[in-house]
């Protein structure tokens, strides 16, 4: 089966297994991901917001615009990478995803990564970082490449601040921009 067919099957499994039914009930779309399914780099955010829920695509609102700008400054385009979230339905009123919602989606995120097979996973914010790098603090490790065992292979995780958190916070914004510019250098060294 090709990758797109496998991803379609994964989406159907989320629907069939009624993952987070309360979120599903209120959502317009199940937001699986966007970009290049053959990418060697995958970005993982937190959960869709209002715009993402309406359009069925991740990172298309203000945080997405900032993400696009940082991708461009690092010499990348959305079509070079794959972008998704740990939680794939919008939490009501943009509240933080609950621990049980992240837990419910985690096996599907792992499967999604197995299908795509990236070399590098960039987590955006602590919600998508915490399962890959448990017990670590984003303020202490942001921008650092961490090699972890992933199934039979090793992959590199780069934890970054979340673009929405950094958007209006001067010092965090600059830190995120600086960390982002370092990502292509991390990939080059692999
Ligand atoms: N914030 C996220 O974490 N994900 C999105 O898709 C949009 C905003």
mmCIF file with all atom_site columns, C-alpha atoms and ligand atoms in Angstrom:
data_model
loop_
_atom_site.group_PDB
_atom_site.id
_atom_site.type_symbol
_atom_site.label_atom_id
_atom_site.label_alt_id
_atom_site.label_comp_id
_atom_site.label_asym_id
_atom_site.label_entity_id
_atom_site.label_seq_id
_atom_site.pdbx_PDB_ins_code
_atom_site.Cartn_x
_atom_site.Cartn_y
_atom_site.Cartn_z
_atom_site.occupancy
_atom_site.B_iso_or_equiv
_atom_site.pdbx_formal_charge
_atom_site.auth_seq_id
_atom_site.auth_comp_id
_atom_site.auth_asym_id
_atom_site.auth_atom_id
_atom_site.pdbx_PDB_model_num
ATOM   1   C CA . UNK A 1 1   ? 0.000   0.000  0.000  1.00 0.00 ? 1   UNK A CA 1
ATOM   2   C CA . UNK A 1 2   ? 1.362   3.470  -0.798 1.00 0.00 ? 2   UNK A CA 1
ATOM   3   C CA . UNK A 1 3   ? 1.849   6.095  1.888  1.00 0.00 ? 3   UNK A CA 1
ATOM   4   C CA . UNK A 1 4   ? -1.228  8.144  1.021  1.00 0.00 ? 4   UNK A CA 1
ATOM   5   C CA . UNK A 1 5   ? -3.435  5.061  1.136  1.00 0.00 ? 5   UNK A CA 1
ATOM   6   C CA . UNK A 1 6   ? -1.935  4.162  4.530  1.00 0.00 ? 6   UNK A CA 1
ATOM   7   C CA . UNK A 1 7   ? -2.581  7.691  5.828  1.00 0.00 ? 7   UNK A CA 1
ATOM   8   C CA . UNK A 1 8   ? -6.163  7.528  4.541  1.00 0.00 ? 8   UNK A CA 1
ATOM   9   C CA . UNK A 1 9   ? -6.582  4.224  6.364  1.00 0.00 ? 9   UNK A CA 1
ATOM   10  C CA . UNK A 1 10  ? -5.215  5.808  9.539  1.00 0.00 ? 10  UNK A CA 1
ATOM   11  C CA . UNK A 1 11  ? -7.733  8.642  9.265  1.00 0.00 ? 11  UNK A CA 1
ATOM   12  C CA . UNK A 1 12  ? -10.527 6.117  8.855  1.00 0.00 ? 12  UNK A CA 1
ATOM   13  C CA . UNK A 1 13  ? -9.272  4.229  11.926 1.00 0.00 ? 13  UNK A CA 1
ATOM   14  C CA . UNK A 1 14  ? -9.492  7.415  14.026 1.00 0.00 ? 14  UNK A CA 1
ATOM   15  C CA . UNK A 1 15  ? -13.099 7.854  12.874 1.00 0.00 ? 15  UNK A CA 1
ATOM   16  C CA . UNK A 1 16  ? -14.036 4.176  13.277 1.00 0.00 ? 16  UNK A CA 1
ATOM   17  C CA . UNK A 1 17  ? -12.468 3.926  16.740 1.00 0.00 ? 17  UNK A CA 1
ATOM   18  C CA . UNK A 1 18  ? -14.268 7.074  17.880 1.00 0.00 ? 18  UNK A CA 1
ATOM   19  C CA . UNK A 1 19  ? -11.126 8.690  19.280 1.00 0.00 ? 19  UNK A CA 1
ATOM   20  C CA . UNK A 1 20  ? -12.057 11.557 21.675 1.00 0.00 ? 20  UNK A CA 1
ATOM   21  C CA . UNK A 1 21  ? -15.787 11.472 20.827 1.00 0.00 ? 21  UNK A CA 1
ATOM   22  C CA . UNK A 1 22  ? -16.498 14.719 22.732 1.00 0.00 ? 22  UNK A CA 1
ATOM   23  C CA . UNK A 1 23  ? -14.000 16.631 20.601 1.00 0.00 ? 23  UNK A CA 1
ATOM   24  C CA . UNK A 1 24  ? -15.176 14.879 17.434 1.00 0.00 ? 24  UNK A CA 1
ATOM   25  C CA . UNK A 1 25  ? -18.762 15.894 18.098 1.00 0.00 ? 25  UNK A CA 1
ATOM   26  C CA . UNK A 1 26  ? -17.915 19.607 18.254 1.00 0.00 ? 26  UNK A CA 1
ATOM   27  C CA . UNK A 1 27  ? -15.365 19.659 15.437 1.00 0.00 ? 27  UNK A CA 1
ATOM   28  C CA . UNK A 1 28  ? -15.984 20.455 11.779 1.00 0.00 ? 28  UNK A CA 1
ATOM   29  C CA . UNK A 1 29  ? -12.970 18.510 10.549 1.00 0.00 ? 29  UNK A CA 1
ATOM   30  C CA . UNK A 1 30  ? -10.518 15.837 11.589 1.00 0.00 ? 30  UNK A CA 1
ATOM   31  C CA . UNK A 1 31  ? -7.241  17.638 10.817 1.00 0.00 ? 31  UNK A CA 1
ATOM   32  C CA . UNK A 1 32  ? -4.736  14.961 9.818  1.00 0.00 ? 32  UNK A CA 1
ATOM   33  C CA . UNK A 1 33  ? -1.867  16.978 8.363  1.00 0.00 ? 33  UNK A CA 1
ATOM   34  C CA . UNK A 1 34  ? -0.493  18.916 5.434  1.00 0.00 ? 34  UNK A CA 1
ATOM   35  C CA . UNK A 1 35  ? 2.587   18.958 3.253  1.00 0.00 ? 35  UNK A CA 1
ATOM   36  C CA . UNK A 1 36  ? 4.895   16.394 1.750  1.00 0.00 ? 36  UNK A CA 1
ATOM   37  C CA . UNK A 1 37  ? 4.311   12.819 2.877  1.00 0.00 ? 37  UNK A CA 1
ATOM   38  C CA . UNK A 1 38  ? 7.835   11.924 1.733  1.00 0.00 ? 38  UNK A CA 1
ATOM   39  C CA . UNK A 1 39  ? 9.416   14.705 3.802  1.00 0.00 ? 39  UNK A CA 1
ATOM   40  C CA . UNK A 1 40  ? 12.415  13.976 5.993  1.00 0.00 ? 40  UNK A CA 1
ATOM   41  C CA . UNK A 1 41  ? 11.194  16.555 8.514  1.00 0.00 ? 41  UNK A CA 1
ATOM   42  C CA . UNK A 1 42  ? 7.840   16.561 10.318 1.00 0.00 ? 42  UNK A CA 1
ATOM   43  C CA . UNK A 1 43  ? 6.535   19.407 12.513 1.00 0.00 ? 43  UNK A CA 1
ATOM   44  C CA . UNK A 1 44  ? 4.089   18.523 15.284 1.00 0.00 ? 44  UNK A CA 1
ATOM   45  C CA . UNK A 1 45  ? 1.924   21.148 16.956 1.00 0.00 ? 45  UNK A CA 1
ATOM   46  C CA . UNK A 1 46  ? -0.661  20.926 19.675 1.00 0.00 ? 46  UNK A CA 1
ATOM   47  C CA . UNK A 1 47  ? -4.185  20.844 18.232 1.00 0.00 ? 47  UNK A CA 1
ATOM   48  C CA . UNK A 1 48  ? -6.198  22.625 15.526 1.00 0.00 ? 48  UNK A CA 1
ATOM   49  C CA . UNK A 1 49  ? -7.655  26.048 16.287 1.00 0.00 ? 49  UNK A CA 1
ATOM   50  C CA . UNK A 1 50  ? -10.723 27.693 14.761 1.00 0.00 ? 50  UNK A CA 1
ATOM   51  C CA . UNK A 1 51  ? -9.254  28.317 11.289 1.00 0.00 ? 51  UNK A CA 1
ATOM   52  C CA . UNK A 1 52  ? -7.677  24.866 11.157 1.00 0.00 ? 52  UNK A CA 1
ATOM   53  C CA . UNK A 1 53  ? -10.965 23.227 12.138 1.00 0.00 ? 53  UNK A CA 1
ATOM   54  C CA . UNK A 1 54  ? -12.825 25.160 9.440  1.00 0.00 ? 54  UNK A CA 1
ATOM   55  C CA . UNK A 1 55  ? -10.304 24.465 6.685  1.00 0.00 ? 55  UNK A CA 1
ATOM   56  C CA . UNK A 1 56  ? -9.277  20.955 7.736  1.00 0.00 ? 56  UNK A CA 1
ATOM   57  C CA . UNK A 1 57  ? -5.589  21.918 7.587  1.00 0.00 ? 57  UNK A CA 1
ATOM   58  C CA . UNK A 1 58  ? -3.037  22.481 10.364 1.00 0.00 ? 58  UNK A CA 1
ATOM   59  C CA . UNK A 1 59  ? -1.425  25.849 11.053 1.00 0.00 ? 59  UNK A CA 1
ATOM   60  C CA . UNK A 1 60  ? -3.423  28.082 8.701  1.00 0.00 ? 60  UNK A CA 1
ATOM   61  C CA . UNK A 1 61  ? -4.199  30.892 11.191 1.00 0.00 ? 61  UNK A CA 1
ATOM   62  C CA . UNK A 1 62  ? -1.897  33.498 12.781 1.00 0.00 ? 62  UNK A CA 1
ATOM   63  C CA . UNK A 1 63  ? 0.473   30.890 14.249 1.00 0.00 ? 63  UNK A CA 1
ATOM   64  C CA . UNK A 1 64  ? 0.568   29.216 10.837 1.00 0.00 ? 64  UNK A CA 1
ATOM   65  C CA . UNK A 1 65  ? 1.506   32.477 9.118  1.00 0.00 ? 65  UNK A CA 1
ATOM   66  C CA . UNK A 1 66  ? 4.391   32.874 11.569 1.00 0.00 ? 66  UNK A CA 1
ATOM   67  C CA . UNK A 1 67  ? 5.391   29.233 10.982 1.00 0.00 ? 67  UNK A CA 1
ATOM   68  C CA . UNK A 1 68  ? 5.393   29.806 7.200  1.00 0.00 ? 68  UNK A CA 1
ATOM   69  C CA . UNK A 1 69  ? 7.625   32.868 7.666  1.00 0.00 ? 69  UNK A CA 1
ATOM   70  C CA . UNK A 1 70  ? 10.091  30.917 9.791  1.00 0.00 ? 70  UNK A CA 1
ATOM   71  C CA . UNK A 1 71  ? 10.106  28.054 7.285  1.00 0.00 ? 71  UNK A CA 1
ATOM   72  C CA . UNK A 1 72  ? 10.904  30.549 4.530  1.00 0.00 ? 72  UNK A CA 1
ATOM   73  C CA . UNK A 1 73  ? 13.694  32.167 6.564  1.00 0.00 ? 73  UNK A CA 1
ATOM   74  C CA . UNK A 1 74  ? 15.198  28.711 7.087  1.00 0.00 ? 74  UNK A CA 1
ATOM   75  C CA . UNK A 1 75  ? 15.008  28.051 3.326  1.00 0.00 ? 75  UNK A CA 1
ATOM   76  C CA . UNK A 1 76  ? 12.044  25.707 3.527  1.00 0.00 ? 76  UNK A CA 1
ATOM   77  C CA . UNK A 1 77  ? 8.524   25.690 2.214  1.00 0.00 ? 77  UNK A CA 1
ATOM   78  C CA . UNK A 1 78  ? 5.410   23.898 3.460  1.00 0.00 ? 78  UNK A CA 1
ATOM   79  C CA . UNK A 1 79  ? 5.700   21.570 0.477  1.00 0.00 ? 79  UNK A CA 1
ATOM   80  C CA . UNK A 1 80  ? 9.173   20.460 1.693  1.00 0.00 ? 80  UNK A CA 1
ATOM   81  C CA . UNK A 1 81  ? 7.930   19.356 5.105  1.00 0.00 ? 81  UNK A CA 1
ATOM   82  C CA . UNK A 1 82  ? 4.958   17.640 6.716  1.00 0.00 ? 82  UNK A CA 1
ATOM   83  C CA . UNK A 1 83  ? 2.943   19.407 9.418  1.00 0.00 ? 83  UNK A CA 1
ATOM   84  C CA . UNK A 1 84  ? 0.546   17.828 11.885 1.00 0.00 ? 84  UNK A CA 1
ATOM   85  C CA . UNK A 1 85  ? -0.649  18.016 15.512 1.00 0.00 ? 85  UNK A CA 1
ATOM   86  C CA . UNK A 1 86  ? -0.722  15.575 18.392 1.00 0.00 ? 86  UNK A CA 1
ATOM   87  C CA . UNK A 1 87  ? -4.479  16.132 18.910 1.00 0.00 ? 87  UNK A CA 1
ATOM   88  C CA . UNK A 1 88  ? -6.342  16.143 15.620 1.00 0.00 ? 88  UNK A CA 1
ATOM   89  C CA . UNK A 1 89  ? -9.645  17.734 16.619 1.00 0.00 ? 89  UNK A CA 1
ATOM   90  C CA . UNK A 1 90  ? -10.077 21.305 17.849 1.00 0.00 ? 90  UNK A CA 1
ATOM   91  C CA . UNK A 1 91  ? -10.520 21.555 21.631 1.00 0.00 ? 91  UNK A CA 1
ATOM   92  C CA . UNK A 1 92  ? -13.493 23.838 22.410 1.00 0.00 ? 92  UNK A CA 1
ATOM   93  C CA . UNK A 1 93  ? -12.602 27.535 22.824 1.00 0.00 ? 93  UNK A CA 1
ATOM   94  C CA . UNK A 1 94  ? -8.979  26.691 22.036 1.00 0.00 ? 94  UNK A CA 1
ATOM   95  C CA . UNK A 1 95  ? -8.370  25.306 25.502 1.00 0.00 ? 95  UNK A CA 1
ATOM   96  C CA . UNK A 1 96  ? -5.239  23.201 26.056 1.00 0.00 ? 96  UNK A CA 1
ATOM   97  C CA . UNK A 1 97  ? -5.678  19.577 25.059 1.00 0.00 ? 97  UNK A CA 1
ATOM   98  C CA . UNK A 1 98  ? -6.344  17.354 28.089 1.00 0.00 ? 98  UNK A CA 1
ATOM   99  C CA . UNK A 1 99  ? -3.855  14.640 29.087 1.00 0.00 ? 99  UNK A CA 1
ATOM   100 C CA . UNK A 1 100 ? -6.372  11.931 28.107 1.00 0.00 ? 100 UNK A CA 1
ATOM   101 C CA . UNK A 1 101 ? -6.901  13.546 24.691 1.00 0.00 ? 101 UNK A CA 1
ATOM   102 C CA . UNK A 1 102 ? -3.147  13.554 24.008 1.00 0.00 ? 102 UNK A CA 1
ATOM   103 C CA . UNK A 1 103 ? -2.912  9.961  25.229 1.00 0.00 ? 103 UNK A CA 1
ATOM   104 C CA . UNK A 1 104 ? -5.800  8.901  22.964 1.00 0.00 ? 104 UNK A CA 1
ATOM   105 C CA . UNK A 1 105 ? -4.113  10.357 19.865 1.00 0.00 ? 105 UNK A CA 1
ATOM   106 C CA . UNK A 1 106 ? -0.537  9.300  20.681 1.00 0.00 ? 106 UNK A CA 1
ATOM   107 C CA . UNK A 1 107 ? -0.689  5.805  19.034 1.00 0.00 ? 107 UNK A CA 1
ATOM   108 C CA . UNK A 1 108 ? -2.123  7.383  15.873 1.00 0.00 ? 108 UNK A CA 1
ATOM   109 C CA . UNK A 1 109 ? 0.616   10.006 15.795 1.00 0.00 ? 109 UNK A CA 1
ATOM   110 C CA . UNK A 1 110 ? 3.226   7.240  16.115 1.00 0.00 ? 110 UNK A CA 1
ATOM   111 C CA . UNK A 1 111 ? 1.643   5.327  13.258 1.00 0.00 ? 111 UNK A CA 1
ATOM   112 C CA . UNK A 1 112 ? 1.532   8.500  11.171 1.00 0.00 ? 112 UNK A CA 1
ATOM   113 C CA . UNK A 1 113 ? 5.271   8.988  11.759 1.00 0.00 ? 113 UNK A CA 1
ATOM   114 C CA . UNK A 1 114 ? 5.966   5.346  10.914 1.00 0.00 ? 114 UNK A CA 1
ATOM   115 C CA . UNK A 1 115 ? 4.179   5.810  7.588  1.00 0.00 ? 115 UNK A CA 1
ATOM   116 C CA . UNK A 1 116 ? 5.953   9.060  6.689  1.00 0.00 ? 116 UNK A CA 1
ATOM   117 C CA . UNK A 1 117 ? 9.341   7.976  8.040  1.00 0.00 ? 117 UNK A CA 1
ATOM   118 C CA . UNK A 1 118 ? 11.030  11.334 8.769  1.00 0.00 ? 118 UNK A CA 1
ATOM   119 C CA . UNK A 1 119 ? 14.621  11.685 9.953  1.00 0.00 ? 119 UNK A CA 1
ATOM   120 C CA . UNK A 1 120 ? 13.800  14.684 12.114 1.00 0.00 ? 120 UNK A CA 1
ATOM   121 C CA . UNK A 1 121 ? 10.702  15.507 14.163 1.00 0.00 ? 121 UNK A CA 1
ATOM   122 C CA . UNK A 1 122 ? 10.314  19.107 15.308 1.00 0.00 ? 122 UNK A CA 1
ATOM   123 C CA . UNK A 1 123 ? 7.881   19.434 18.194 1.00 0.00 ? 123 UNK A CA 1
ATOM   124 C CA . UNK A 1 124 ? 6.178   22.806 18.551 1.00 0.00 ? 124 UNK A CA 1
ATOM   125 C CA . UNK A 1 125 ? 5.357   23.482 22.193 1.00 0.00 ? 125 UNK A CA 1
ATOM   126 C CA . UNK A 1 126 ? 5.360   21.252 25.239 1.00 0.00 ? 126 UNK A CA 1
ATOM   127 C CA . UNK A 1 127 ? 2.213   19.268 24.390 1.00 0.00 ? 127 UNK A CA 1
ATOM   128 C CA . UNK A 1 128 ? 3.816   17.481 21.469 1.00 0.00 ? 128 UNK A CA 1
ATOM   129 C CA . UNK A 1 129 ? 7.244   17.355 23.149 1.00 0.00 ? 129 UNK A CA 1
ATOM   130 C CA . UNK A 1 130 ? 6.253   15.610 26.346 1.00 0.00 ? 130 UNK A CA 1
ATOM   131 C CA . UNK A 1 131 ? 5.702   12.097 24.992 1.00 0.00 ? 131 UNK A CA 1
ATOM   132 C CA . UNK A 1 132 ? 8.921   12.071 22.971 1.00 0.00 ? 132 UNK A CA 1
ATOM   133 C CA . UNK A 1 133 ? 11.031  13.624 25.710 1.00 0.00 ? 133 UNK A CA 1
ATOM   134 C CA . UNK A 1 134 ? 9.333   12.854 29.007 1.00 0.00 ? 134 UNK A CA 1
ATOM   135 C CA . UNK A 1 135 ? 10.386  14.770 32.126 1.00 0.00 ? 135 UNK A CA 1
ATOM   136 C CA . UNK A 1 136 ? 12.227  17.412 30.143 1.00 0.00 ? 136 UNK A CA 1
ATOM   137 C CA . UNK A 1 137 ? 11.546  21.125 30.324 1.00 0.00 ? 137 UNK A CA 1
ATOM   138 C CA . UNK A 1 138 ? 11.137  23.004 27.073 1.00 0.00 ? 138 UNK A CA 1
ATOM   139 C CA . UNK A 1 139 ? 12.763  26.106 28.580 1.00 0.00 ? 139 UNK A CA 1
ATOM   140 C CA . UNK A 1 140 ? 15.922  24.067 29.170 1.00 0.00 ? 140 UNK A CA 1
ATOM   141 C CA . UNK A 1 141 ? 16.167  22.028 25.969 1.00 0.00 ? 141 UNK A CA 1
ATOM   142 C CA . UNK A 1 142 ? 14.524  24.111 23.221 1.00 0.00 ? 142 UNK A CA 1
ATOM   143 C CA . UNK A 1 143 ? 16.514  24.065 19.988 1.00 0.00 ? 143 UNK A CA 1
ATOM   144 C CA . UNK A 1 144 ? 18.650  21.079 21.000 1.00 0.00 ? 144 UNK A CA 1
ATOM   145 C CA . UNK A 1 145 ? 18.651  17.939 18.850 1.00 0.00 ? 145 UNK A CA 1
ATOM   146 C CA . UNK A 1 146 ? 17.845  14.814 20.878 1.00 0.00 ? 146 UNK A CA 1
ATOM   147 C CA . UNK A 1 147 ? 18.309  11.366 19.380 1.00 0.00 ? 147 UNK A CA 1
ATOM   148 C CA . UNK A 1 148 ? 15.701  8.820  20.494 1.00 0.00 ? 148 UNK A CA 1
ATOM   149 C CA . UNK A 1 149 ? 14.940  5.206  19.657 1.00 0.00 ? 149 UNK A CA 1
ATOM   150 C CA . UNK A 1 150 ? 11.848  4.978  17.479 1.00 0.00 ? 150 UNK A CA 1
ATOM   151 C CA . UNK A 1 151 ? 10.799  1.405  16.710 1.00 0.00 ? 151 UNK A CA 1
ATOM   152 C CA . UNK A 1 152 ? 13.828  -0.171 15.016 1.00 0.00 ? 152 UNK A CA 1
ATOM   153 C CA . UNK A 1 153 ? 15.334  3.167  14.121 1.00 0.00 ? 153 UNK A CA 1
ATOM   154 C CA . UNK A 1 154 ? 16.728  6.250  15.740 1.00 0.00 ? 154 UNK A CA 1
ATOM   155 C CA . UNK A 1 155 ? 15.183  9.615  14.984 1.00 0.00 ? 155 UNK A CA 1
ATOM   156 C CA . UNK A 1 156 ? 16.145  13.113 15.991 1.00 0.00 ? 156 UNK A CA 1
ATOM   157 C CA . UNK A 1 157 ? 13.691  15.242 17.963 1.00 0.00 ? 157 UNK A CA 1
ATOM   158 C CA . UNK A 1 158 ? 14.136  19.010 17.988 1.00 0.00 ? 158 UNK A CA 1
ATOM   159 C CA . UNK A 1 159 ? 11.864  20.644 20.578 1.00 0.00 ? 159 UNK A CA 1
ATOM   160 C CA . UNK A 1 160 ? 10.910  24.226 19.764 1.00 0.00 ? 160 UNK A CA 1
ATOM   161 C CA . UNK A 1 161 ? 8.615   26.744 21.420 1.00 0.00 ? 161 UNK A CA 1
ATOM   162 C CA . UNK A 1 162 ? 5.107   26.942 20.021 1.00 0.00 ? 162 UNK A CA 1
ATOM   163 C CA . UNK A 1 163 ? 4.692   29.709 17.390 1.00 0.00 ? 163 UNK A CA 1
ATOM   164 C CA . UNK A 1 164 ? 1.417   30.886 19.000 1.00 0.00 ? 164 UNK A CA 1
ATOM   165 C CA . UNK A 1 165 ? 3.113   31.269 22.395 1.00 0.00 ? 165 UNK A CA 1
ATOM   166 C CA . UNK A 1 166 ? 6.085   33.082 20.879 1.00 0.00 ? 166 UNK A CA 1
ATOM   167 C CA . UNK A 1 167 ? 4.121   35.266 18.450 1.00 0.00 ? 167 UNK A CA 1
ATOM   168 C CA . UNK A 1 168 ? 3.542   38.176 20.846 1.00 0.00 ? 168 UNK A CA 1
ATOM   169 C CA . UNK A 1 169 ? 6.346   37.531 23.333 1.00 0.00 ? 169 UNK A CA 1
ATOM   170 C CA . UNK A 1 170 ? 9.439   39.449 22.220 1.00 0.00 ? 170 UNK A CA 1
ATOM   171 C CA . UNK A 1 171 ? 12.174  37.346 23.774 1.00 0.00 ? 171 UNK A CA 1
ATOM   172 C CA . UNK A 1 172 ? 10.515  33.987 23.168 1.00 0.00 ? 172 UNK A CA 1
ATOM   173 C CA . UNK A 1 173 ? 9.817   35.048 19.597 1.00 0.00 ? 173 UNK A CA 1
ATOM   174 C CA . UNK A 1 174 ? 13.488  35.782 18.941 1.00 0.00 ? 174 UNK A CA 1
ATOM   175 C CA . UNK A 1 175 ? 14.532  32.528 20.632 1.00 0.00 ? 175 UNK A CA 1
ATOM   176 C CA . UNK A 1 176 ? 12.146  30.575 18.400 1.00 0.00 ? 176 UNK A CA 1
ATOM   177 C CA . UNK A 1 177 ? 13.377  32.358 15.262 1.00 0.00 ? 177 UNK A CA 1
ATOM   178 C CA . UNK A 1 178 ? 17.001  31.608 16.233 1.00 0.00 ? 178 UNK A CA 1
ATOM   179 C CA . UNK A 1 179 ? 16.226  27.955 17.058 1.00 0.00 ? 179 UNK A CA 1
ATOM   180 C CA . UNK A 1 180 ? 14.342  27.601 13.794 1.00 0.00 ? 180 UNK A CA 1
ATOM   181 C CA . UNK A 1 181 ? 17.284  28.851 11.746 1.00 0.00 ? 181 UNK A CA 1
ATOM   182 C CA . UNK A 1 182 ? 19.371  26.132 13.347 1.00 0.00 ? 182 UNK A CA 1
ATOM   183 C CA . UNK A 1 183 ? 17.098  23.301 12.119 1.00 0.00 ? 183 UNK A CA 1
ATOM   184 C CA . UNK A 1 184 ? 18.596  23.083 8.594  1.00 0.00 ? 184 UNK A CA 1
ATOM   185 C CA . UNK A 1 185 ? 22.072  22.897 10.174 1.00 0.00 ? 185 UNK A CA 1
ATOM   186 C CA . UNK A 1 186 ? 20.923  19.990 12.368 1.00 0.00 ? 186 UNK A CA 1
ATOM   187 C CA . UNK A 1 187 ? 19.563  18.204 9.280  1.00 0.00 ? 187 UNK A CA 1
ATOM   188 C CA . UNK A 1 188 ? 22.793  18.832 7.362  1.00 0.00 ? 188 UNK A CA 1
ATOM   189 C CA . UNK A 1 189 ? 24.864  17.250 10.119 1.00 0.00 ? 189 UNK A CA 1
ATOM   190 C CA . UNK A 1 190 ? 22.832  13.998 10.155 1.00 0.00 ? 190 UNK A CA 1
HETATM 191 N N1 . LIG B 2 .   ? -1.720  25.630 16.844 1.00 0.00 ? 1   LIG B N1 1
HETATM 192 C C1 . LIG B 2 .   ? -1.403  24.319 16.784 1.00 0.00 ? 1   LIG B C1 1
HETATM 193 O O1 . LIG B 2 .   ? -0.779  23.765 17.682 1.00 0.00 ? 1   LIG B O1 1
HETATM 194 N N2 . LIG B 2 .   ? -1.785  23.653 15.714 1.00 0.00 ? 1   LIG B N2 1
HETATM 195 C C2 . LIG B 2 .   ? -2.440  24.202 14.705 1.00 0.00 ? 1   LIG B C2 1
HETATM 196 O O2 . LIG B 2 .   ? -2.728  23.489 13.759 1.00 0.00 ? 1   LIG B O2 1
HETATM 197 C C3 . LIG B 2 .   ? -2.747  25.566 14.784 1.00 0.00 ? 1   LIG B C3 1
HETATM 198 C C4 . LIG B 2 .   ? -2.380  26.274 15.863 1.00 0.00 ? 1   LIG B C4 1
#
